[in-house]
Coordinates of C-alpha atoms in Angstrom, one line a residue:
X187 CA 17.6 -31.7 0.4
X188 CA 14.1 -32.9 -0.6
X189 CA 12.8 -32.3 -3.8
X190 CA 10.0 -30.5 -2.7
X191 CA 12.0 -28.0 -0.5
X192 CA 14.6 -27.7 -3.9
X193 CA 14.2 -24.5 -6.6
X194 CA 16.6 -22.5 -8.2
X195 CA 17.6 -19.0 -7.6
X196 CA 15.5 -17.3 -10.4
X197 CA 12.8 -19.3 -8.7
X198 CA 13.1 -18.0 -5.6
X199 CA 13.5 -14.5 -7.3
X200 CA 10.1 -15.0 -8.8
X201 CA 8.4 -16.3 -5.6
X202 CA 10.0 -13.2 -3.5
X203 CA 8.5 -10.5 -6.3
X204 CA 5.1 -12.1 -6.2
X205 CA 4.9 -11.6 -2.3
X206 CA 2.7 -8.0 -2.0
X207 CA 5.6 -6.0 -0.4
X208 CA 4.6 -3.3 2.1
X209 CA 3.7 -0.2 0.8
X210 CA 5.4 0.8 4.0
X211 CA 8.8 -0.7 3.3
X212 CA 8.8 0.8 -0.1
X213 CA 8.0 4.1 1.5
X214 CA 11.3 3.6 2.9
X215 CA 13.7 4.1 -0.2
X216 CA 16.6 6.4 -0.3
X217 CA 16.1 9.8 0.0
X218 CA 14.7 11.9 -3.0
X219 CA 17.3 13.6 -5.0
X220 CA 16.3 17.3 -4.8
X221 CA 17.9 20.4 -6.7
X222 CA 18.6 24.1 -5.4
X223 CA 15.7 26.0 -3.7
X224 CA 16.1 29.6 -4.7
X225 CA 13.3 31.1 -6.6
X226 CA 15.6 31.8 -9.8
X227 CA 16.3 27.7 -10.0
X228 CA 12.7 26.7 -9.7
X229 CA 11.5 29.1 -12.2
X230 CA 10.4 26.6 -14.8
X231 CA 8.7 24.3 -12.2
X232 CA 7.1 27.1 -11.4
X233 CA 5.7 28.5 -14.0
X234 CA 4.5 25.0 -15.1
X235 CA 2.1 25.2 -11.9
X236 CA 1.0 28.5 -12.9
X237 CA -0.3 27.7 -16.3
X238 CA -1.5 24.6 -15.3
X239 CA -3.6 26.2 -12.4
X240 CA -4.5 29.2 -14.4
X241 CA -7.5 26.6 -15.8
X242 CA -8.9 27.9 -12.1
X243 CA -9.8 31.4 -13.8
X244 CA -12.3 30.1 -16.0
X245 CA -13.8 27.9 -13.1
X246 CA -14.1 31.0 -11.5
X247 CA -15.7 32.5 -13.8
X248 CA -18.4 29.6 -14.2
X249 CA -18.9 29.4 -10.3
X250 CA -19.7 33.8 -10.1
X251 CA -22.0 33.4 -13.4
X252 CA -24.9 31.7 -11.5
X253 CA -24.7 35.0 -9.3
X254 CA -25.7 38.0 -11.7
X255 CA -27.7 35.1 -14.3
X256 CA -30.3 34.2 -11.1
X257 CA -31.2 37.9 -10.2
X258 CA -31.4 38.9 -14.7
X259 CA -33.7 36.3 -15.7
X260 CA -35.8 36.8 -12.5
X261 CA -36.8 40.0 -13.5
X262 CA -40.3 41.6 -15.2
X263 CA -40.0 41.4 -19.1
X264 CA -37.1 38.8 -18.8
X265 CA -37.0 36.8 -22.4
X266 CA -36.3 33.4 -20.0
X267 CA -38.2 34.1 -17.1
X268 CA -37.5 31.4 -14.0
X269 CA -38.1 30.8 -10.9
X270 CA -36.4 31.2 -7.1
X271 CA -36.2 26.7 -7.4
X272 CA -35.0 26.9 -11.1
X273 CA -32.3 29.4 -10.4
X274 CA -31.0 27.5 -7.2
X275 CA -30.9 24.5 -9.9
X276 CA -29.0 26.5 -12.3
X277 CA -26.9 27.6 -9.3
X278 CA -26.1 23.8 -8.2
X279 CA -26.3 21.9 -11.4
X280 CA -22.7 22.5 -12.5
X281 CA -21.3 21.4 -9.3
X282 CA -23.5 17.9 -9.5
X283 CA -21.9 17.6 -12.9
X284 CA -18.8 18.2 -11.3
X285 CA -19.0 15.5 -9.2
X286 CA -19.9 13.3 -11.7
X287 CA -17.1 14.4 -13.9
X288 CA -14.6 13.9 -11.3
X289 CA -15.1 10.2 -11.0
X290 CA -14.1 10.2 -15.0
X291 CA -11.0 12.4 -14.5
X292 CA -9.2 9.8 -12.4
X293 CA -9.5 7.1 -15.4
X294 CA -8.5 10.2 -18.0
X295 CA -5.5 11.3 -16.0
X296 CA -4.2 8.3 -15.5
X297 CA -4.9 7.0 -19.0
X298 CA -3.9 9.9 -20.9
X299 CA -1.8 11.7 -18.3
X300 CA -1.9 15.2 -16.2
X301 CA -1.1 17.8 -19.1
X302 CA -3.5 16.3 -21.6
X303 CA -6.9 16.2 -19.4
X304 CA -6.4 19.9 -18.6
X305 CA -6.0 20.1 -22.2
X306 CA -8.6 17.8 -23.4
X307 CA -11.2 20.1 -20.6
X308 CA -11.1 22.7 -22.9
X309 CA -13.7 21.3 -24.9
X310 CA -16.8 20.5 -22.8
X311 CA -16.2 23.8 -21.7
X312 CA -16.1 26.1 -24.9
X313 CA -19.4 23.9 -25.9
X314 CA -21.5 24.6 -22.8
X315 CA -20.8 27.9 -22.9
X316 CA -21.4 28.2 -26.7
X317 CA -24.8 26.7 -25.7
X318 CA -25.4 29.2 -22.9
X319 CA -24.5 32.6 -24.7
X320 CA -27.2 31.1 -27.9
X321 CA -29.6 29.7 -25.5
X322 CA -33.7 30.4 -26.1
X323 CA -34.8 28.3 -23.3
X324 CA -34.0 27.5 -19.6
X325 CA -33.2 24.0 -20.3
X326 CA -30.5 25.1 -23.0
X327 CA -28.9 27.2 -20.0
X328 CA -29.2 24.1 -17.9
X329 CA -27.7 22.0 -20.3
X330 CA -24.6 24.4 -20.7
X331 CA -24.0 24.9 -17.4
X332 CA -23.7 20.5 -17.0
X333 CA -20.9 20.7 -19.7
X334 CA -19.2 23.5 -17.8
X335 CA -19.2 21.4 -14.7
X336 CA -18.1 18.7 -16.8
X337 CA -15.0 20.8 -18.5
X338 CA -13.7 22.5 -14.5
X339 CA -14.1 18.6 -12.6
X340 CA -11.3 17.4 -15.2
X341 CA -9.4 20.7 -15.8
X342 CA -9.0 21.4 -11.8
X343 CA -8.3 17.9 -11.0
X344 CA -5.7 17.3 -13.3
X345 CA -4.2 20.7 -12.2
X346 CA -4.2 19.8 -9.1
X347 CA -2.6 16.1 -9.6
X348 CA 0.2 18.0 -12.5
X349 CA 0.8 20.7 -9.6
X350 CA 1.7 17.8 -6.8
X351 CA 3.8 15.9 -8.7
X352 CA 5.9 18.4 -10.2
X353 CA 6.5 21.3 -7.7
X354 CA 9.1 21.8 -5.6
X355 CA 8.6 19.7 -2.2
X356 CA 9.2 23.2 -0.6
X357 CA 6.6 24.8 -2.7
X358 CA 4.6 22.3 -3.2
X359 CA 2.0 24.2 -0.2
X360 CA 2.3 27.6 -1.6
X361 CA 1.6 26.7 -5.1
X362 CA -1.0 24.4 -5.0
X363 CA -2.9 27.3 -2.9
X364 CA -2.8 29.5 -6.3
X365 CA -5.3 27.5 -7.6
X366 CA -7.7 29.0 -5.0
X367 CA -6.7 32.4 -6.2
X368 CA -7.0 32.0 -9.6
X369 CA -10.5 30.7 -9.0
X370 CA -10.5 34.0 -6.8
X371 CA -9.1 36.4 -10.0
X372 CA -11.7 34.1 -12.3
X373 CA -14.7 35.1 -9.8
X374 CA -13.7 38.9 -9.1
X375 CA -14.5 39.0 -13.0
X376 CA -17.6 37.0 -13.0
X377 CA -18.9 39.8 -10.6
X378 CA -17.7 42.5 -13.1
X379 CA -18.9 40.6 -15.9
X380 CA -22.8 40.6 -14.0
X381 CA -22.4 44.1 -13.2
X382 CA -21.4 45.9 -16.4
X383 CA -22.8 43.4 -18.8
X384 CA -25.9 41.3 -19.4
X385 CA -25.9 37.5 -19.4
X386 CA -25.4 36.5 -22.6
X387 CA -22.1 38.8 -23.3
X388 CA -20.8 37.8 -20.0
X389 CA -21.3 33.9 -21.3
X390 CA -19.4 34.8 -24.6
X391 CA -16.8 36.0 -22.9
X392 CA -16.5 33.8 -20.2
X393 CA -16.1 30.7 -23.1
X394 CA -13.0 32.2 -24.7
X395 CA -11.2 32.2 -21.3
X396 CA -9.4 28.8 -21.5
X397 CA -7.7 28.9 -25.0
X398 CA -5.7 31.3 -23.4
X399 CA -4.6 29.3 -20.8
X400 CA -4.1 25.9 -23.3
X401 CA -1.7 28.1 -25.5
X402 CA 0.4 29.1 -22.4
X403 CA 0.6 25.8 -20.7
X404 CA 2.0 24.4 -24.3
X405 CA 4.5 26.9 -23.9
X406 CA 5.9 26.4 -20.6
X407 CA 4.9 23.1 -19.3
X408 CA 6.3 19.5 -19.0
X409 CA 4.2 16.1 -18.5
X410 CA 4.8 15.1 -14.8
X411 CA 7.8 12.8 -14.8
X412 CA 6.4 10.9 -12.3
X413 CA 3.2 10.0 -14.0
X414 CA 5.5 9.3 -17.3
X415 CA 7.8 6.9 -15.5
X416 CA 4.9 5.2 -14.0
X417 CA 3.6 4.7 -18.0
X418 CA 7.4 3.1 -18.3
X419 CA 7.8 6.2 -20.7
X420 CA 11.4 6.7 -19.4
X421 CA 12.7 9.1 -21.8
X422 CA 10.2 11.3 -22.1
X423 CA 10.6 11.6 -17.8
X424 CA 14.1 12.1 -18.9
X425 CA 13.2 15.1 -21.6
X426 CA 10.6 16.3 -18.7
X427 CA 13.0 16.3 -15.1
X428 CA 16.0 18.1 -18.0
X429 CA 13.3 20.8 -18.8
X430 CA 12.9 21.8 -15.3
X431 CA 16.3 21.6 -14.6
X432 CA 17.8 24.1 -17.2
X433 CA 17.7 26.8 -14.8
X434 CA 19.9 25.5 -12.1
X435 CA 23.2 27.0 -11.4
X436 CA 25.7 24.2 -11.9
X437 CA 26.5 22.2 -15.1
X438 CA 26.5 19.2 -12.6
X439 CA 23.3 20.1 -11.5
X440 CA 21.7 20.6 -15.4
X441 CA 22.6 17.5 -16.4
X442 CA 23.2 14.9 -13.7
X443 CA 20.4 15.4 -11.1
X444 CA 17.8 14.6 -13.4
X445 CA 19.5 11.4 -14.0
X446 CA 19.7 10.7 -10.5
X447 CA 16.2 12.0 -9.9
X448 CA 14.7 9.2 -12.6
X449 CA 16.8 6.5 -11.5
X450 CA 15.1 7.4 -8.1
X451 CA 11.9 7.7 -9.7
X452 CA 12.5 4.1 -11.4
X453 CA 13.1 2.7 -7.8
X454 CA 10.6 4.0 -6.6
X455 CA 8.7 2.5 -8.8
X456 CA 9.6 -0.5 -9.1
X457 CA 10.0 -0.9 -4.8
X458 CA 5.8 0.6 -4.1
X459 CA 5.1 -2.2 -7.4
X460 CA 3.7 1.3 -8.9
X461 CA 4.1 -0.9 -12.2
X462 CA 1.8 -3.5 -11.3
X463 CA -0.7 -1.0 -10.2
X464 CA -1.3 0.2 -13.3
X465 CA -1.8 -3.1 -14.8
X466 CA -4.4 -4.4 -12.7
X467 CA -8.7 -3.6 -13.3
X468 CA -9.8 -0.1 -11.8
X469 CA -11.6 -1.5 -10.0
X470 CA -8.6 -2.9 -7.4
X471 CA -7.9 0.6 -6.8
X472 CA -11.3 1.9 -5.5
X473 CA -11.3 -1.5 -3.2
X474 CA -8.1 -0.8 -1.8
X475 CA -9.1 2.5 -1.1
X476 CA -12.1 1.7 1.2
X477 CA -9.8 -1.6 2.4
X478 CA -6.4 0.0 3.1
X479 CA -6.1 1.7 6.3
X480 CA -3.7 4.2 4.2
X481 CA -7.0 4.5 2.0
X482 CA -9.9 5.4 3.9
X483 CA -8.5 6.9 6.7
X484 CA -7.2 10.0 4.7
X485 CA -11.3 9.7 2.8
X486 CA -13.2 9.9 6.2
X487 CA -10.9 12.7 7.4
X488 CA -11.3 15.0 4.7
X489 CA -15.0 14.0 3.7
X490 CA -15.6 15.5 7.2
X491 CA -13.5 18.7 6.7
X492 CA -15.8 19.5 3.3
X493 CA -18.5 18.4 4.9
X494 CA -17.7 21.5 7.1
X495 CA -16.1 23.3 4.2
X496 CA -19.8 23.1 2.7
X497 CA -22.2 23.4 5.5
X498 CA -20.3 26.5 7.0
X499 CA -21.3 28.3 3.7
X500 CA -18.2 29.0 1.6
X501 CA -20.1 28.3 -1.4
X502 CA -23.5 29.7 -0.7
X503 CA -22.3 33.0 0.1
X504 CA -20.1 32.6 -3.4
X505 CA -23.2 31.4 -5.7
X506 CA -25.7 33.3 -3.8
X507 CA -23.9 36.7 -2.8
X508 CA -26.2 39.0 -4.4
X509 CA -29.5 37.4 -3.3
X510 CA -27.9 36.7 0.1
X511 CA -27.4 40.0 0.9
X512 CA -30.9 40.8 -0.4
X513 CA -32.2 38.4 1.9
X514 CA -30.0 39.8 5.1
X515 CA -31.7 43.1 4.1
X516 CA -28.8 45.2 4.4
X517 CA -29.1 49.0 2.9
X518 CA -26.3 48.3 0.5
X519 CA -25.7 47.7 -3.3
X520 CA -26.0 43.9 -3.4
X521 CA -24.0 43.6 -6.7
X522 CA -21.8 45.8 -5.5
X523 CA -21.4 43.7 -2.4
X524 CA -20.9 41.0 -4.3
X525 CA -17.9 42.2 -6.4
X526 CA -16.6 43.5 -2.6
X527 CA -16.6 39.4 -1.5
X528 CA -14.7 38.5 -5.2
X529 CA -12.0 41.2 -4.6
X530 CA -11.7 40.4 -0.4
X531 CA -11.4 36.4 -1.9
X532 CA -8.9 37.4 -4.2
X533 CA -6.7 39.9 -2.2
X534 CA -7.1 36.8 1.0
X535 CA -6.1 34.9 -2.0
X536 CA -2.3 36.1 -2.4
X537 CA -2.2 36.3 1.3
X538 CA -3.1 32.6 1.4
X539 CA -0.4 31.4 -1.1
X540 CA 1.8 32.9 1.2
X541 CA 0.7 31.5 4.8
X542 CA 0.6 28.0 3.1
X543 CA 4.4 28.4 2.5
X544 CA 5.2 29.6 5.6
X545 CA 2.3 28.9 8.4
X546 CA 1.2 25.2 9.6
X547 CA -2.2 24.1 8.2
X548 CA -3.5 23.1 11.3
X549 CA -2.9 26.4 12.4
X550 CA -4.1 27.8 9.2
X551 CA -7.3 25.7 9.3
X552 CA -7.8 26.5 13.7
X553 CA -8.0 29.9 13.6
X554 CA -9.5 30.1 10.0
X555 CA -12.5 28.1 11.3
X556 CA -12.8 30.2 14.7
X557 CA -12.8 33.1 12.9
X558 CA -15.2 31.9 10.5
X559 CA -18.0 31.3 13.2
X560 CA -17.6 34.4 15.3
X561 CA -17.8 36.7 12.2
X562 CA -21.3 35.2 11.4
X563 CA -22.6 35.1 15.0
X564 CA -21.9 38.4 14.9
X565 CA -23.2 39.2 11.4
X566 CA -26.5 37.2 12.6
X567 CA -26.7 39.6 15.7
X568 CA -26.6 42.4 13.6
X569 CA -28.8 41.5 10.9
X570 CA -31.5 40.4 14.0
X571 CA -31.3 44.2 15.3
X572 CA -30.6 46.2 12.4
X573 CA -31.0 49.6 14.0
X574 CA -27.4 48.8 16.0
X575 CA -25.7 48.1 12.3
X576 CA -24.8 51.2 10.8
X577 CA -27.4 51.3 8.0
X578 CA -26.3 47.3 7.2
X579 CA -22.8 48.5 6.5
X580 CA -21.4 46.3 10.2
X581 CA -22.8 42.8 8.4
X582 CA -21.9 43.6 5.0
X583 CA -18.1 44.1 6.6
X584 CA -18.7 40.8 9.3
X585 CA -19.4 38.8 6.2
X586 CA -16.8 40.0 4.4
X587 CA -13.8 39.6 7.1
X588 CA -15.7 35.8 7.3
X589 CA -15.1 35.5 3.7
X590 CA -11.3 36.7 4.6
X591 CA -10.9 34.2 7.2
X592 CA -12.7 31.4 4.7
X593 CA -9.6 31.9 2.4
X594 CA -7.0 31.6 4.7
X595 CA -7.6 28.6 5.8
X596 CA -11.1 26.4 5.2
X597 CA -12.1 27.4 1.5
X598 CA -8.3 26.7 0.2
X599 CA -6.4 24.2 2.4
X600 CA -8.9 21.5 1.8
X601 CA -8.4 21.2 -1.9
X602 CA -4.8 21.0 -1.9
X603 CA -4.9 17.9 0.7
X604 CA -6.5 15.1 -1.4
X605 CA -3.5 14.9 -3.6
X606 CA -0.9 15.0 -0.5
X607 CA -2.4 12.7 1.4
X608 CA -3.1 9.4 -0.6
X609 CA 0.0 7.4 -1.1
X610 CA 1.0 6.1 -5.0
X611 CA -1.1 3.7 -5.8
X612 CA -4.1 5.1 -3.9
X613 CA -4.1 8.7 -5.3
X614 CA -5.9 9.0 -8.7
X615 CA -9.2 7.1 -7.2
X616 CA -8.8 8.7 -3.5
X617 CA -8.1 12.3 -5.4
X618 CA -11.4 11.6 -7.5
X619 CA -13.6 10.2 -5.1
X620 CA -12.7 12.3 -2.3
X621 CA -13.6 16.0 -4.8
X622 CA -16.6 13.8 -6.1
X623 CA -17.7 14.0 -2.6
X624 CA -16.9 17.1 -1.9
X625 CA -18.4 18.8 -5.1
X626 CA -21.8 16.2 -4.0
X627 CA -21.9 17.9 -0.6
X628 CA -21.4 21.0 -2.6
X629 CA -24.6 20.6 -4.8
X630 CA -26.6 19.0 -2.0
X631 CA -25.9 22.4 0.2
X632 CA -26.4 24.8 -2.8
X633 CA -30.1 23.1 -3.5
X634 CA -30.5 23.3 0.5
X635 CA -30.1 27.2 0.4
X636 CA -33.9 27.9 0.2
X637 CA -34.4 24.8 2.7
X638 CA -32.3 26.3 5.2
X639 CA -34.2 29.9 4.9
X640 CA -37.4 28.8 5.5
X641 CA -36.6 26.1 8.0
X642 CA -34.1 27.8 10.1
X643 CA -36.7 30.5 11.7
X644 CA -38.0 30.2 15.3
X645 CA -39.4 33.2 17.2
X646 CA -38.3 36.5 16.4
X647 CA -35.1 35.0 14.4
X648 CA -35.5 34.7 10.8
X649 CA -34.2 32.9 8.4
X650 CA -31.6 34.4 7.1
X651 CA -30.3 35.2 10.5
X652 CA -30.5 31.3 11.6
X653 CA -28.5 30.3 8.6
X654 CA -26.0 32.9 9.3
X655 CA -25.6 31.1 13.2
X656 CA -26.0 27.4 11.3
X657 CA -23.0 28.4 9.8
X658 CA -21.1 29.5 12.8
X659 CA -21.9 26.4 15.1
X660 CA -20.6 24.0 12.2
X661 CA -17.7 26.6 11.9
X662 CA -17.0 26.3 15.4
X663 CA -17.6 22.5 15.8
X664 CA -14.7 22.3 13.0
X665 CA -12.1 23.7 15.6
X666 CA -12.0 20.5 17.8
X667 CA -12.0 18.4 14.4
X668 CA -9.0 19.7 13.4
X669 CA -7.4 19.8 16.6
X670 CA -7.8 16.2 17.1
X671 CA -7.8 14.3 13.6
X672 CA -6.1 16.9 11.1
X673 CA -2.4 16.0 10.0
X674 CA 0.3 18.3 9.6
X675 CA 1.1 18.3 5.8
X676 CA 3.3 21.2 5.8
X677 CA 7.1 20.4 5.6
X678 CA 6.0 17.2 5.3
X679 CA 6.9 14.5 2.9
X680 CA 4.5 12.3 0.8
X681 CA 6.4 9.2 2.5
X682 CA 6.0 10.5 6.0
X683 CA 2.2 10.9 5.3
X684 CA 1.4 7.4 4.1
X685 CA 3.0 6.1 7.1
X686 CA 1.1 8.0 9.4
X687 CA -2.6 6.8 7.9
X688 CA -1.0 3.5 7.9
X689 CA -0.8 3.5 11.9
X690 CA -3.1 6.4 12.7
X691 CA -6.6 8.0 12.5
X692 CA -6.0 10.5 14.7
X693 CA -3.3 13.2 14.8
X694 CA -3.7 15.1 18.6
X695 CA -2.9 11.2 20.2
X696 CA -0.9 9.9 16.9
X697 CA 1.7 6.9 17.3
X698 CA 5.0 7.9 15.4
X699 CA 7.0 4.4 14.7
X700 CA 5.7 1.1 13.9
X701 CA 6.5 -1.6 16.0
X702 CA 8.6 -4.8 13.9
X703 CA 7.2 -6.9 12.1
X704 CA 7.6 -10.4 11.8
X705 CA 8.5 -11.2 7.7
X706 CA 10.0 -14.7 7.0
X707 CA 11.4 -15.0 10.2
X708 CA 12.9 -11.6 10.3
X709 CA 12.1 -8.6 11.9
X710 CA 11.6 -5.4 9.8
X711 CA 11.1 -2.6 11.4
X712 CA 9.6 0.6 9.2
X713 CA 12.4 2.7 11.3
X714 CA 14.9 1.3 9.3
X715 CA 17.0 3.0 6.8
X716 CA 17.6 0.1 4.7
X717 CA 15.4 0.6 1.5
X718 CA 12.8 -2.1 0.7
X719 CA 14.8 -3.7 -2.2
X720 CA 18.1 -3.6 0.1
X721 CA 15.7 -5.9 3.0
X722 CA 14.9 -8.4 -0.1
X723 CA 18.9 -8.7 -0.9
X724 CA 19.5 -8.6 2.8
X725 CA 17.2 -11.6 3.2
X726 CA 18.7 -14.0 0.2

């Protein structure tokens, strides 16, 4: 043999492990090792996601605050008077902070894991409302609502991720959707808050909200072992996958699955080069996610869907609820409107946790979205000829079977998507820059709001009646979106979605295998069941 041609076996193992493997063949492992499914066996797992998600009340609360602070300091005598362009600012400000803040909380989760940046959001948050409740000025409100956005972009983002990677495949759906609801519970009081109290009291209250939840998530909840394994903190994943295995029935089951379940997490590891991944500048990550067809198909897909998410008016009818019912003009109560849209978004809530466990989310997001846009054509008719609407009680009720609709489908389902739809390596920097979008398309609506109302008038059709029909056409145009281009997640495994975005765009007209590839002279084909370290043993 020629010496240049010659090298020894290590050599060649060496060589082989610095080839980039296909994050498709490493997709392809053995099957995940997966305990009982009955609600009794899951119980730690899931009250681990509950505690962790509970960080959703005091977001809530943040997100309904803007609605009874606007209309208080607006009015005669107020000790900070503002106005209509400083209260949309106040309004929107958080959520531009938010955005910012979730480009941070992919570096903090990753760097200091899921637990400990829900943890860690407690902070920012206790300070900016501190700074809120003692404020003299409007720019000492402004500055406390930044820290609050700062506090709920890394406390909702590393519930989210913890939620993931920890529930039950089968219940993955169902509890990542009470995160909307506890937003929902956290809102419903924000609107009682503004009703029975003034502003300041409200803000006190409002800061003590997450101590509760830190205490409770130390009592019942476990780092994620699949972050921990990825740190090459093995025991600890050990100590973690045990935890939420003491409830299963068999002795067998308590103590050997969660072996099994890290040696699988160890391959899996090791097979996706997980371990590399975290070793290499941040920088790599955010470039393979615009690079990697598994990377930016998956961000232009769901920077569309909140696009519509936002522009339908989810979140201007949740910042703005009391002065957008003064604006329709309707005969009604408009606080008491408002609280009526935080209990309908709650009670939709609990339905929603449901549907997502049992209901398609394309079917989910179809007729959510339909229902969406003909509730506020309607609502828009209604509000144009006011003497056909019962004294304004028909568009108060339109909006609020919209905001019903909203919940089932296009408020919640987005949000639980980023973190299911990015494979390993991708999902910290596609699950932070895909809610930093969403929470910038968020602010950019919320400062359009008195844009929209002044701009959207034309004859006899004002403006709050042409925003209310803005918001049905983008509803509407959603529909065929999701037809053709939104995936199926539900029942779905995390393997089976990466390997769709590595093939596909589209959904409606969707290829389902990969043709073989040519490797070394040897055709792979991602069809196989071979795993992708059993190909590289096959191959020596």
């Amino acid at each position: 043999m020629p010496p240049g041609r010659a090298r020894s076996h290590h050599d060649a193992q060496r060589t082989d492990a610095a080839k980039p493997r296909s994050h498709s063949l490493s997709a392809k492992q053995a099957p995940e090792p997966t305990g009982p499914k009955g609600l009794r066996c899951c119980r730690p797992q899931i009250l681990a996601c509950l505690a962790a998600g509970m960080f959703n009340v005091p977001e809530g609360l943040t997100m309904a605050y803007s609605s009874s602070l606007i209309p208080e300091l607006q009015e005669e005598g107020s000790e900070i008077p503002i106005t209509l362009e400083q209260g949309v600012l106040l309004g929107s400000c958080m959520v531009a902070c938010m955005a910012m803040g979730t480009l941070i909380s992919g570096v903090v989760m990753n760097r200091f894991g899921r637990l400990n940046t829900v943890r860690f959001s407690f902070l920012p948050f206790a300070a900016g409302w501190f700074v809120v409740a003692s404020a003299s000025t409007y720019e000492q409100i402004l500055v406390g609502r930044l820290l609050t956005g700062l506090a709920n972009s890394l406390g909702i983002n590393g519930a989210i991720m913890f939620v993931t990677e920890v529930a039950p495949s089968h219940l993955r759906g169902a509890l990542n959707a009470t995160q909307p609801t506890m937003a929902s519970i956290g809102i419903v009081l924000g609107y009682v808050l503004g009703a029975v109290t003034r502003w300041r009291l409200s803000a006190w209250i409002s800061g003590a909200s997450p101590f509760f939840v830190v205490v409770l998530m130390q009592l019942v909840c476990y780092e994620s072992p699949i972050w921990l394994v990825s740190k090459g903190r093995v025991e600890e994943a050990r100590r973690s996958l045990r935890a939420y295995a003491r409830c299963y029935d068999t002795e067998d089951a308590r103590e050997k699955l969660p072996e099994r379940q890290l040696e699988w997490l160890i391959q899996r590891r090791d097979c996706s080069e997980a371990q590399v991944a975290t070793k290499v500048p941040w920088y790599r990550a955010v470039l393979d996610l615009f690079t990697q067809p598994e990377g930016y198909r998956p961000l232009l897909i769901l920077f569309v869907v909140f696009a519509a998410q936002n522009l339908s008016g989810i979140y201007i009818t949740l910042f703005y609820a009391a002065p957008f019912f003064k604006e329709m003009g309707v005969e009604v109560d408009a606080f008491q409107a408002a609280v009526l849209i935080g209990l309908m978004r709650l009670v939709m809530g609990l339905v929603a946790v449901w549907l997502l466990g049992n209901v398609s989310v394309r079917k989910l997001m179809t007729t959510s979205s339909l229902g969406m846009g003909v509730c506020m054509l309607l609502s828009g008719y209604f509000t144009l000829r006011p003497e056909h609407g019962l004294h304004g009680w028909v568009p108060v009720v339109l909006v609020l079977v919209y905001v019903a609709m909203s919940c089932c489908g296009l408020m919640t389902v987005p949000w639980t998507m980023p973190a299911e739809l990015y494979p390993d390596h991708l999902r910290d920097a596609g699950q932070s820059f895909t809610v930093f979008s969403a929470d910038l398309l968020m602010f950019s609506v919320l400062q359009l709001y008195p844009t929209l109302l002044n701009g959207l008038q034309f004859g006899e059709v004002t403006g709050t009646v042409g925003i209310q029909w803005f918001f049905a056409a983008v509803s509407l145009a959603n529909v065929v979106f999701v037809v053709v281009f939104l995936p199926e997640t539900h029942g779905r495994s995390l393997q089976e979605l990466q390997e769709h975005y590595q093939l596909n765009t589209m959904w409606l007209w969707r290829t389902k295998t990969r043709p073989a590839d040519t490797e070394s002279g040897n055709n792979v084909s991602t069809t196989s069941t071979v795993t992708a370290c059993d190909s590289d043993l096959t191959k020596t």
